[in-house]
Amino acid sequence: MSRSLSPTAAAYPGFFAAFALIALRIVIGWHFFYEGVWKIETLSTNNRFTSEGYLRYASGPLGEVFRRMIPDVYGFEMLDIEAIEKDWTRRLEARARHYGFDEAQKAEAQKQLAAKLDEARSWFADPTNDLKIKRYKDDIAYILQIEQDSGSLWFELAAARDLRSAADATRRQLIGTVDGWANDLAASWDQLATPDQLETAGRYFPPTFDLWNNRLDWIDLATIVGLTACGFGLMAGLFTRLSLLGTIALLSLFYLSAPPFPGVPTSPMSEGHYLMVNKNLVELVACLVLLAFPTEYWVGLDAALFGARRRRKLAEAAARNQSDGDSPDGGLARHSHGDAPDNNGDAYDPESHQVGDPERTELASSPGRSQGY
């Protein structure tokens, strides 16, 4: 059997092409793996990774879909005194459990909480602050109305984008005030802990991932795990097909969160200048190319774990092809039964490898008869 008919030859493109494909798989894997590891390292710092920025500043047709993944994306709950009271009470209970506060410490912490809530109520009741909050909410309502209206004109959409930037600055200012109160409370509660409590329990830090109360933490965790696992799988050639599909899914989300389409505003989180094609799309297409080749069986852990079964199947297929190629009729015996005639009732002549009546064949091949005259 010729090498071109070999099942392994059909998959193996040659040394240089195989080397290039394996190198492409490894460098894409390293890119994703290091991104995941870097995000893991930030979890122990004060500047931990969060996907909020990419979701909040998502653009394009799916921009609002991505923004809605953020809990309280516009901060309306943090500008409501009742929601603030519930959140601060939950934080106090978490610290009290961590340090093991006694009744006197709990009473003092509750007193500090009540004083800060009174300060917050006075701030919200101030006419200037109240008007700023109302204008902010009205701006958000107007922006959503324009963006969701299919009949909005281009200049209305442009004005809405500019207004969104201004509204986001207002949101950061308002939410920053509320966060400042929460940080002051946390510091005062930590000071209530005795040296023995601090030595026993250690200083309190909010959980890295509050999966029960924050949907955004689920997204952050899924992003970190997805980047790390897919990157490692591509580098090591482990579950390579699944890793490629996961990588393609992540790259599709990254691309759609800020597509470089004409007329779509550039996200502040994007890098470089693109039109239709950006680095995410380039990497995505590269992964599609890798899906077309079994590189994991050339170099990778998949070859060690699953290569024997694949080699056995390839050997069986090669044996079948070899037996077909060695048959006297060149493999046509599979389709014939003895001297069965063809569809026109003519017999097959194994000597001349022609089908039909020998006399008619001779006449047809003689000069002047090739066109049927």
mmCIF file of C-alpha atoms in Angstrom:
data_model
loop_
_atom_site.group_PDB
_atom_site.id
_atom_site.type_symbol
_atom_site.label_atom_id
_atom_site.label_comp_id
_atom_site.label_asym_id
_atom_site.label_seq_id
_atom_site.Cartn_x
_atom_site.Cartn_y
_atom_site.Cartn_z
ATOM 1 C CA MET A 1 0.000 0.000 0.000
ATOM 2 C CA SER A 2 1.323 3.439 -0.892
ATOM 3 C CA ARG A 3 2.167 5.897 1.861
ATOM 4 C CA SER A 4 -0.423 8.363 0.565
ATOM 5 C CA LEU A 5 -3.158 5.885 1.435
ATOM 6 C CA SER A 6 -1.875 5.328 4.956
ATOM 7 C CA PRO A 7 -4.221 6.601 7.679
ATOM 8 C CA THR A 8 -1.260 7.999 9.573
ATOM 9 C CA ALA A 9 0.050 9.821 6.502
ATOM 10 C CA ALA A 10 -3.294 11.532 6.050
ATOM 11 C CA ALA A 11 -3.005 13.051 9.533
ATOM 12 C CA TYR A 12 0.736 13.734 9.673
ATOM 13 C CA PRO A 13 1.689 16.699 7.454
ATOM 14 C CA GLY A 14 5.444 16.271 7.665
ATOM 15 C CA PHE A 15 8.067 17.235 10.229
ATOM 16 C CA PHE A 16 8.197 20.995 9.705
ATOM 17 C CA ALA A 17 4.420 21.443 9.511
ATOM 18 C CA ALA A 18 3.957 19.231 12.576
ATOM 19 C CA PHE A 19 6.619 21.198 14.461
ATOM 20 C CA ALA A 20 4.908 24.494 13.572
ATOM 21 C CA LEU A 21 1.487 23.234 14.677
ATOM 22 C CA ILE A 22 2.813 21.872 17.968
ATOM 23 C CA ALA A 23 4.672 25.135 18.616
ATOM 24 C CA LEU A 24 1.481 27.075 17.897
ATOM 25 C CA ARG A 25 -0.450 24.924 20.351
ATOM 26 C CA ILE A 26 2.164 25.345 23.073
ATOM 27 C CA VAL A 27 2.506 29.137 22.783
ATOM 28 C CA ILE A 28 -1.270 29.628 22.860
ATOM 29 C CA GLY A 29 -1.391 27.332 25.874
ATOM 30 C CA TRP A 30 1.370 29.289 27.610
ATOM 31 C CA HIS A 31 -0.459 32.561 26.960
ATOM 32 C CA PHE A 32 -3.638 31.266 28.594
ATOM 33 C CA PHE A 33 -1.853 29.409 31.399
ATOM 34 C CA TYR A 34 0.190 32.420 32.477
ATOM 35 C CA GLU A 35 -2.868 34.677 32.344
ATOM 36 C CA GLY A 36 -4.605 32.284 34.726
ATOM 37 C CA VAL A 37 -1.612 31.959 37.070
ATOM 38 C CA TRP A 38 -1.148 35.735 37.219
ATOM 39 C CA LYS A 39 -4.795 36.176 38.178
ATOM 40 C CA ILE A 40 -4.414 33.548 40.898
ATOM 41 C CA GLU A 41 -1.441 35.430 42.351
ATOM 42 C CA THR A 42 -3.469 38.653 42.570
ATOM 43 C CA LEU A 43 -6.000 36.998 44.881
ATOM 44 C CA SER A 44 -3.646 37.431 47.841
ATOM 45 C CA THR A 45 -3.162 41.153 47.171
ATOM 46 C CA ASN A 46 -5.271 44.268 47.633
ATOM 47 C CA ASN A 47 -5.611 44.566 43.858
ATOM 48 C CA ARG A 48 -7.193 41.205 43.104
ATOM 49 C CA PHE A 49 -8.372 40.278 39.646
ATOM 50 C CA THR A 50 -11.964 41.012 38.739
ATOM 51 C CA SER A 51 -13.750 40.750 35.427
ATOM 52 C CA GLU A 52 -15.993 43.687 36.336
ATOM 53 C CA GLY A 53 -14.064 46.138 34.153
ATOM 54 C CA TYR A 54 -14.394 44.024 31.011
ATOM 55 C CA LEU A 55 -18.079 43.410 31.654
ATOM 56 C CA ARG A 56 -18.915 46.989 32.615
ATOM 57 C CA TYR A 57 -17.234 48.528 29.582
ATOM 58 C CA ALA A 58 -18.416 45.896 27.111
ATOM 59 C CA SER A 59 -19.481 47.385 23.790
ATOM 60 C CA GLY A 60 -21.231 46.226 20.674
ATOM 61 C CA PRO A 61 -24.601 44.493 20.268
ATOM 62 C CA LEU A 62 -24.073 42.325 23.366
ATOM 63 C CA GLY A 63 -22.731 45.095 25.584
ATOM 64 C CA GLU A 64 -25.790 45.300 27.816
ATOM 65 C CA VAL A 65 -25.913 41.493 28.110
ATOM 66 C CA PHE A 66 -22.381 41.467 29.514
ATOM 67 C CA ARG A 67 -23.072 44.415 31.814
ATOM 68 C CA ARG A 68 -26.106 42.653 33.270
ATOM 69 C CA MET A 69 -23.793 39.905 34.523
ATOM 70 C CA ILE A 70 -22.559 42.348 37.178
ATOM 71 C CA PRO A 71 -24.746 42.379 40.289
ATOM 72 C CA ASP A 72 -26.142 45.865 40.862
ATOM 73 C CA VAL A 73 -24.297 47.039 37.765
ATOM 74 C CA TYR A 74 -25.454 50.652 38.140
ATOM 75 C CA GLY A 75 -25.055 50.769 41.931
ATOM 76 C CA PHE A 76 -28.711 51.452 42.684
ATOM 77 C CA GLU A 77 -28.691 49.096 45.687
ATOM 78 C CA MET A 78 -25.627 50.789 47.157
ATOM 79 C CA LEU A 79 -27.493 54.088 46.910
ATOM 80 C CA ASP A 80 -30.414 52.737 48.935
ATOM 81 C CA ILE A 81 -30.121 53.161 52.704
ATOM 82 C CA GLU A 82 -32.075 49.987 53.496
ATOM 83 C CA ALA A 83 -29.829 47.869 51.269
ATOM 84 C CA ILE A 84 -26.786 49.517 52.847
ATOM 85 C CA GLU A 85 -28.018 48.651 56.345
ATOM 86 C CA LYS A 86 -28.485 44.981 55.387
ATOM 87 C CA ASP A 87 -25.019 44.810 53.837
ATOM 88 C CA TRP A 88 -23.282 46.417 56.802
ATOM 89 C CA THR A 89 -25.149 44.201 59.254
ATOM 90 C CA ARG A 90 -23.992 41.114 57.329
ATOM 91 C CA ARG A 91 -20.402 42.376 57.443
ATOM 92 C CA LEU A 92 -20.624 42.979 61.187
ATOM 93 C CA GLU A 93 -21.929 39.462 61.814
ATOM 94 C CA ALA A 94 -19.081 37.981 59.764
ATOM 95 C CA ARG A 95 -16.458 39.854 61.802
ATOM 96 C CA ALA A 96 -18.114 39.015 65.098
ATOM 97 C CA ARG A 97 -18.031 35.293 64.236
ATOM 98 C CA HIS A 98 -14.435 35.491 63.065
ATOM 99 C CA TYR A 99 -13.079 37.204 66.176
ATOM 100 C CA GLY A 100 -15.502 35.602 68.610
ATOM 101 C CA PHE A 101 -16.830 38.879 70.009
ATOM 102 C CA ASP A 102 -18.403 38.766 73.453
ATOM 103 C CA GLU A 103 -21.630 40.591 74.248
ATOM 104 C CA ALA A 104 -19.873 43.829 75.177
ATOM 105 C CA GLN A 105 -17.928 43.877 71.925
ATOM 106 C CA LYS A 106 -21.075 43.137 69.921
ATOM 107 C CA ALA A 107 -22.904 45.967 71.657
ATOM 108 C CA GLU A 108 -20.092 48.414 70.893
ATOM 109 C CA ALA A 109 -19.994 47.266 67.261
ATOM 110 C CA GLN A 110 -23.753 47.771 66.967
ATOM 111 C CA LYS A 111 -23.360 51.258 68.435
ATOM 112 C CA GLN A 112 -20.742 52.125 65.807
ATOM 113 C CA LEU A 113 -22.993 50.709 63.090
ATOM 114 C CA ALA A 114 -25.945 52.815 64.235
ATOM 115 C CA ALA A 115 -23.811 55.979 64.291
ATOM 116 C CA LYS A 116 -22.543 55.373 60.754
ATOM 117 C CA LEU A 117 -26.083 54.663 59.512
ATOM 118 C CA ASP A 118 -27.231 57.985 60.973
ATOM 119 C CA GLU A 119 -24.395 59.698 59.105
ATOM 120 C CA ALA A 120 -25.431 57.967 55.894
ATOM 121 C CA ARG A 121 -29.096 58.932 56.300
ATOM 122 C CA SER A 122 -28.107 62.563 56.794
ATOM 123 C CA TRP A 123 -25.993 62.433 53.642
ATOM 124 C CA PHE A 124 -28.807 60.938 51.555
ATOM 125 C CA ALA A 125 -31.258 63.514 52.937
ATOM 126 C CA ASP A 126 -29.079 66.409 51.830
ATOM 127 C CA PRO A 127 -30.847 68.126 48.872
ATOM 128 C CA THR A 128 -27.651 68.379 46.829
ATOM 129 C CA ASN A 129 -26.841 64.685 47.162
ATOM 130 C CA ASP A 130 -30.461 63.685 46.638
ATOM 131 C CA LEU A 131 -30.618 65.689 43.394
ATOM 132 C CA LYS A 132 -27.339 64.192 42.164
ATOM 133 C CA ILE A 133 -28.645 60.661 42.751
ATOM 134 C CA LYS A 134 -31.928 61.394 40.979
ATOM 135 C CA ARG A 135 -30.129 62.878 37.971
ATOM 136 C CA TYR A 136 -27.828 59.877 37.830
ATOM 137 C CA LYS A 137 -30.756 57.451 37.799
ATOM 138 C CA ASP A 138 -32.549 59.514 35.150
ATOM 139 C CA ASP A 139 -29.425 59.509 32.974
ATOM 140 C CA ILE A 140 -29.151 55.714 33.204
ATOM 141 C CA ALA A 141 -32.820 55.315 32.290
ATOM 142 C CA TYR A 142 -32.383 57.597 29.266
ATOM 143 C CA ILE A 143 -29.231 55.769 28.126
ATOM 144 C CA LEU A 144 -30.944 52.384 28.276
ATOM 145 C CA GLN A 145 -33.963 53.721 26.422
ATOM 146 C CA ILE A 146 -31.814 55.027 23.557
ATOM 147 C CA GLU A 147 -29.618 51.927 23.358
ATOM 148 C CA GLN A 148 -32.532 49.496 23.405
ATOM 149 C CA ASP A 149 -34.581 51.410 20.837
ATOM 150 C CA SER A 150 -33.901 49.940 17.389
ATOM 151 C CA GLY A 151 -35.046 53.208 15.818
ATOM 152 C CA SER A 152 -32.460 55.378 17.554
ATOM 153 C CA LEU A 153 -30.409 57.494 15.171
ATOM 154 C CA TRP A 154 -26.638 57.439 15.066
ATOM 155 C CA PHE A 155 -26.214 60.832 16.715
ATOM 156 C CA GLU A 156 -28.559 59.773 19.538
ATOM 157 C CA LEU A 157 -26.457 56.673 20.141
ATOM 158 C CA ALA A 158 -23.290 58.775 20.104
ATOM 159 C CA ALA A 159 -24.787 61.175 22.651
ATOM 160 C CA ALA A 160 -25.868 58.218 24.802
ATOM 161 C CA ARG A 161 -22.310 56.841 24.779
ATOM 162 C CA ASP A 162 -20.931 60.181 25.925
ATOM 163 C CA LEU A 163 -23.601 60.415 28.603
ATOM 164 C CA ARG A 164 -22.748 56.888 29.776
ATOM 165 C CA SER A 165 -19.145 57.943 30.372
ATOM 166 C CA ALA A 166 -20.288 60.940 32.429
ATOM 167 C CA ALA A 167 -22.807 58.818 34.338
ATOM 168 C CA ASP A 168 -20.134 56.249 35.146
ATOM 169 C CA ALA A 169 -17.954 58.982 36.631
ATOM 170 C CA THR A 170 -20.899 60.071 38.796
ATOM 171 C CA ARG A 171 -21.472 56.457 39.865
ATOM 172 C CA ARG A 172 -17.858 56.064 40.980
ATOM 173 C CA GLN A 173 -18.105 59.275 42.996
ATOM 174 C CA LEU A 174 -21.340 58.276 44.735
ATOM 175 C CA ILE A 175 -20.312 54.682 45.377
ATOM 176 C CA GLY A 176 -16.919 55.865 46.585
ATOM 177 C CA THR A 177 -18.625 57.752 49.415
ATOM 178 C CA VAL A 178 -20.540 54.641 50.495
ATOM 179 C CA ASP A 179 -17.413 52.479 50.269
ATOM 180 C CA GLY A 180 -15.580 54.974 52.464
ATOM 181 C CA TRP A 181 -18.182 54.553 55.212
ATOM 182 C CA ALA A 182 -17.922 50.759 54.946
ATOM 183 C CA ASN A 183 -14.128 50.866 55.199
ATOM 184 C CA ASP A 184 -14.304 53.131 58.271
ATOM 185 C CA LEU A 185 -16.691 50.699 59.941
ATOM 186 C CA ALA A 186 -14.476 47.716 59.129
ATOM 187 C CA ALA A 187 -11.448 49.438 60.651
ATOM 188 C CA SER A 188 -13.347 50.345 63.826
ATOM 189 C CA TRP A 189 -14.650 46.782 64.218
ATOM 190 C CA ASP A 190 -11.152 45.348 63.802
ATOM 191 C CA GLN A 191 -9.967 47.619 66.611
ATOM 192 C CA LEU A 192 -12.528 46.040 68.951
ATOM 193 C CA ALA A 193 -10.733 42.697 68.764
ATOM 194 C CA THR A 194 -8.426 41.966 71.699
ATOM 195 C CA PRO A 195 -4.788 40.914 71.179
ATOM 196 C CA ASP A 196 -5.722 37.354 72.152
ATOM 197 C CA GLN A 197 -8.520 37.295 69.584
ATOM 198 C CA LEU A 198 -6.211 38.682 66.904
ATOM 199 C CA GLU A 199 -3.567 36.093 67.740
ATOM 200 C CA THR A 200 -6.061 33.239 67.726
ATOM 201 C CA ALA A 201 -8.180 34.129 64.707
ATOM 202 C CA GLY A 202 -5.862 36.449 62.807
ATOM 203 C CA ARG A 203 -6.970 39.643 61.130
ATOM 204 C CA TYR A 204 -10.242 39.325 59.262
ATOM 205 C CA PHE A 205 -10.221 39.483 55.486
ATOM 206 C CA PRO A 206 -13.348 39.167 53.370
ATOM 207 C CA PRO A 207 -13.579 35.835 51.534
ATOM 208 C CA THR A 208 -11.755 35.762 48.223
ATOM 209 C CA PHE A 209 -14.844 34.386 46.524
ATOM 210 C CA ASP A 210 -18.222 35.012 48.116
ATOM 211 C CA LEU A 211 -20.007 32.567 45.841
ATOM 212 C CA TRP A 212 -23.214 32.592 47.875
ATOM 213 C CA ASN A 213 -23.765 36.337 47.693
ATOM 214 C CA ASN A 214 -21.932 37.605 44.607
ATOM 215 C CA ARG A 215 -22.563 36.334 41.084
ATOM 216 C CA LEU A 216 -19.533 38.237 39.825
ATOM 217 C CA ASP A 217 -17.287 36.002 41.938
ATOM 218 C CA TRP A 218 -18.589 33.005 39.998
ATOM 219 C CA ILE A 219 -17.571 34.706 36.753
ATOM 220 C CA ASP A 220 -14.132 35.584 38.150
ATOM 221 C CA LEU A 221 -13.566 32.024 39.369
ATOM 222 C CA ALA A 222 -14.740 30.505 36.079
ATOM 223 C CA THR A 223 -12.421 32.833 34.154
ATOM 224 C CA ILE A 224 -9.399 31.940 36.275
ATOM 225 C CA VAL A 225 -10.064 28.194 36.191
ATOM 226 C CA GLY A 226 -10.848 28.246 32.472
ATOM 227 C CA LEU A 227 -7.691 30.137 31.523
ATOM 228 C CA THR A 228 -5.431 27.989 33.688
ATOM 229 C CA ALA A 229 -6.939 24.615 32.790
ATOM 230 C CA CYS A 230 -7.200 25.270 29.052
ATOM 231 C CA GLY A 231 -3.688 26.697 28.940
ATOM 232 C CA PHE A 232 -2.190 23.730 30.771
ATOM 233 C CA GLY A 233 -4.111 21.282 28.590
ATOM 234 C CA LEU A 234 -2.783 22.862 25.401
ATOM 235 C CA MET A 235 0.809 22.983 26.625
ATOM 236 C CA ALA A 236 0.829 19.423 27.926
ATOM 237 C CA GLY A 237 -1.334 17.973 25.176
ATOM 238 C CA LEU A 238 -3.774 16.684 27.808
ATOM 239 C CA PHE A 239 -7.436 16.434 26.807
ATOM 240 C CA THR A 240 -6.332 18.621 23.933
ATOM 241 C CA ARG A 241 -9.611 18.603 22.030
ATOM 242 C CA LEU A 242 -11.554 19.678 25.117
ATOM 243 C CA SER A 243 -8.923 22.309 25.908
ATOM 244 C CA LEU A 244 -9.172 23.707 22.383
ATOM 245 C CA LEU A 245 -12.956 23.910 22.589
ATOM 246 C CA GLY A 246 -12.718 25.670 25.958
ATOM 247 C CA THR A 247 -10.141 28.089 24.582
ATOM 248 C CA ILE A 248 -12.347 28.847 21.581
ATOM 249 C CA ALA A 249 -15.307 29.503 23.895
ATOM 250 C CA LEU A 250 -13.290 31.921 26.052
ATOM 251 C CA LEU A 251 -11.864 33.730 23.032
ATOM 252 C CA SER A 252 -15.353 34.070 21.567
ATOM 253 C CA LEU A 253 -16.556 35.749 24.767
ATOM 254 C CA PHE A 254 -13.510 38.029 24.859
ATOM 255 C CA TYR A 255 -14.077 39.012 21.237
ATOM 256 C CA LEU A 256 -17.805 39.639 21.625
ATOM 257 C CA SER A 257 -17.326 41.727 24.778
ATOM 258 C CA ALA A 258 -15.560 44.396 22.699
ATOM 259 C CA PRO A 259 -15.919 43.615 18.981
ATOM 260 C CA PRO A 260 -13.899 45.953 16.728
ATOM 261 C CA PHE A 261 -16.865 46.655 14.484
ATOM 262 C CA PRO A 262 -17.230 49.918 12.541
ATOM 263 C CA GLY A 263 -19.166 52.460 14.583
ATOM 264 C CA VAL A 264 -18.745 50.561 17.857
ATOM 265 C CA PRO A 265 -16.909 52.606 20.513
ATOM 266 C CA THR A 266 -13.566 51.231 21.592
ATOM 267 C CA SER A 267 -13.577 49.755 25.079
ATOM 268 C CA PRO A 268 -11.102 51.382 27.498
ATOM 269 C CA MET A 269 -9.978 47.832 28.351
ATOM 270 C CA SER A 270 -8.892 47.073 24.766
ATOM 271 C CA GLU A 271 -5.309 47.212 23.505
ATOM 272 C CA GLY A 272 -4.193 48.479 20.106
ATOM 273 C CA HIS A 273 -6.266 49.601 17.147
ATOM 274 C CA TYR A 274 -8.345 47.094 15.211
ATOM 275 C CA LEU A 275 -11.021 46.845 12.547
ATOM 276 C CA MET A 276 -13.051 43.612 12.534
ATOM 277 C CA VAL A 277 -9.988 41.525 13.413
ATOM 278 C CA ASN A 278 -8.171 41.708 16.749
ATOM 279 C CA LYS A 279 -5.758 39.417 18.554
ATOM 280 C CA ASN A 280 -8.597 37.438 20.127
ATOM 281 C CA LEU A 281 -10.014 36.559 16.716
ATOM 282 C CA VAL A 282 -6.552 35.653 15.398
ATOM 283 C CA GLU A 283 -5.997 33.262 18.308
ATOM 284 C CA LEU A 284 -9.489 31.843 17.859
ATOM 285 C CA VAL A 285 -8.848 31.013 14.192
ATOM 286 C CA ALA A 286 -5.496 29.473 15.148
ATOM 287 C CA CYS A 287 -7.311 27.165 17.567
ATOM 288 C CA LEU A 288 -9.703 26.170 14.783
ATOM 289 C CA VAL A 289 -6.684 25.211 12.680
ATOM 290 C CA LEU A 290 -5.317 23.117 15.550
ATOM 291 C CA LEU A 291 -8.643 21.301 15.796
ATOM 292 C CA ALA A 292 -8.069 19.983 12.273
ATOM 293 C CA PHE A 293 -4.874 18.127 13.262
ATOM 294 C CA PRO A 294 -4.268 15.486 15.967
ATOM 295 C CA THR A 295 -1.219 17.274 17.386
ATOM 296 C CA GLU A 296 -1.860 15.711 20.793
ATOM 297 C CA TYR A 297 -0.840 12.322 19.349
ATOM 298 C CA TRP A 298 2.415 13.678 17.972
ATOM 299 C CA VAL A 299 3.595 15.348 21.185
ATOM 300 C CA GLY A 300 1.483 15.328 24.331
ATOM 301 C CA LEU A 301 0.174 13.370 27.290
ATOM 302 C CA ASP A 302 -2.796 12.247 25.225
ATOM 303 C CA ALA A 303 -0.364 10.134 23.189
ATOM 304 C CA ALA A 304 0.794 8.348 26.345
ATOM 305 C CA LEU A 305 -2.703 7.896 27.764
ATOM 306 C CA PHE A 306 -4.743 7.194 24.653
ATOM 307 C CA GLY A 307 -2.151 6.649 21.920
ATOM 308 C CA ALA A 308 -2.141 2.835 22.153
ATOM 309 C CA ARG A 309 -5.841 2.607 21.399
ATOM 310 C CA ARG A 310 -5.501 5.035 18.507
ATOM 311 C CA ARG A 311 -2.524 3.148 17.069
ATOM 312 C CA ARG A 312 -4.488 -0.088 17.275
ATOM 313 C CA LYS A 313 -7.378 1.433 15.343
ATOM 314 C CA LEU A 314 -5.021 2.865 12.725
ATOM 315 C CA ALA A 315 -3.317 -0.521 12.349
ATOM 316 C CA GLU A 316 -6.670 -2.226 11.844
ATOM 317 C CA ALA A 317 -7.634 0.352 9.223
ATOM 318 C CA ALA A 318 -4.267 -0.073 7.498
ATOM 319 C CA ALA A 319 -4.699 -3.853 7.471
ATOM 320 C CA ARG A 320 -8.113 -3.543 5.861
ATOM 321 C CA ASN A 321 -6.742 -1.195 3.209
ATOM 322 C CA GLN A 322 -3.802 -3.560 2.615
ATOM 323 C CA SER A 323 -6.075 -6.560 2.135
ATOM 324 C CA ASP A 324 -8.217 -4.587 -0.298
ATOM 325 C CA GLY A 325 -5.163 -3.459 -2.249
ATOM 326 C CA ASP A 326 -3.754 -7.015 -2.501
ATOM 327 C CA SER A 327 -6.961 -8.532 -3.979
ATOM 328 C CA PRO A 328 -6.621 -9.695 -7.676
ATOM 329 C CA ASP A 329 -9.290 -7.309 -8.951
ATOM 330 C CA GLY A 330 -7.747 -4.267 -7.199
ATOM 331 C CA GLY A 331 -10.414 -4.108 -4.497
ATOM 332 C CA LEU A 332 -13.457 -4.539 -6.746
ATOM 333 C CA ALA A 333 -14.059 -8.015 -5.317
ATOM 334 C CA ARG A 334 -15.916 -6.388 -2.416
ATOM 335 C CA HIS A 335 -18.565 -5.201 -4.841
ATOM 336 C CA SER A 336 -18.886 -8.307 -7.066
ATOM 337 C CA HIS A 337 -20.293 -11.759 -6.556
ATOM 338 C CA GLY A 338 -18.579 -14.257 -8.868
ATOM 339 C CA ASP A 339 -19.143 -13.276 -12.526
ATOM 340 C CA ALA A 340 -22.184 -11.131 -11.813
ATOM 341 C CA PRO A 341 -22.958 -8.719 -14.650
ATOM 342 C CA ASP A 342 -22.810 -4.946 -14.276
ATOM 343 C CA ASN A 343 -25.819 -2.660 -14.340
ATOM 344 C CA ASN A 344 -26.138 -2.977 -18.125
ATOM 345 C CA GLY A 345 -26.009 -6.760 -18.064
ATOM 346 C CA ASP A 346 -22.450 -6.870 -19.478
ATOM 347 C CA ALA A 347 -19.776 -9.083 -17.987
ATOM 348 C CA TYR A 348 -16.489 -7.836 -16.576
ATOM 349 C CA ASP A 349 -13.353 -9.080 -18.366
ATOM 350 C CA PRO A 350 -10.494 -9.394 -15.821
ATOM 351 C CA GLU A 351 -7.872 -9.723 -18.592
ATOM 352 C CA SER A 352 -8.653 -6.451 -20.331
ATOM 353 C CA HIS A 353 -10.196 -4.723 -17.264
ATOM 354 C CA GLN A 354 -13.130 -3.737 -19.491
ATOM 355 C CA VAL A 355 -16.833 -4.078 -19.011
ATOM 356 C CA GLY A 356 -19.147 -5.122 -21.843
ATOM 357 C CA ASP A 357 -19.198 -7.305 -24.939
ATOM 358 C CA PRO A 358 -15.623 -7.747 -26.323
ATOM 359 C CA GLU A 359 -16.847 -7.406 -29.927
ATOM 360 C CA ARG A 360 -18.606 -4.118 -29.210
ATOM 361 C CA THR A 361 -15.576 -2.911 -27.323
ATOM 362 C CA GLU A 362 -13.276 -3.722 -30.247
ATOM 363 C CA LEU A 363 -15.565 -1.927 -32.697
ATOM 364 C CA ALA A 364 -15.819 1.078 -30.434
ATOM 365 C CA SER A 365 -12.058 1.336 -30.175
ATOM 366 C CA SER A 366 -11.404 1.066 -33.928
ATOM 367 C CA PRO A 367 -10.613 4.181 -36.042
ATOM 368 C CA GLY A 368 -13.648 6.175 -37.035
ATOM 369 C CA ARG A 369 -15.826 4.656 -34.345
ATOM 370 C CA SER A 370 -14.640 6.640 -31.325
ATOM 371 C CA GLN A 371 -17.472 9.160 -31.678
ATOM 372 C CA GLY A 372 -20.077 6.481 -32.240
ATOM 373 C CA TYR A 373 -20.368 6.961 -36.022
#
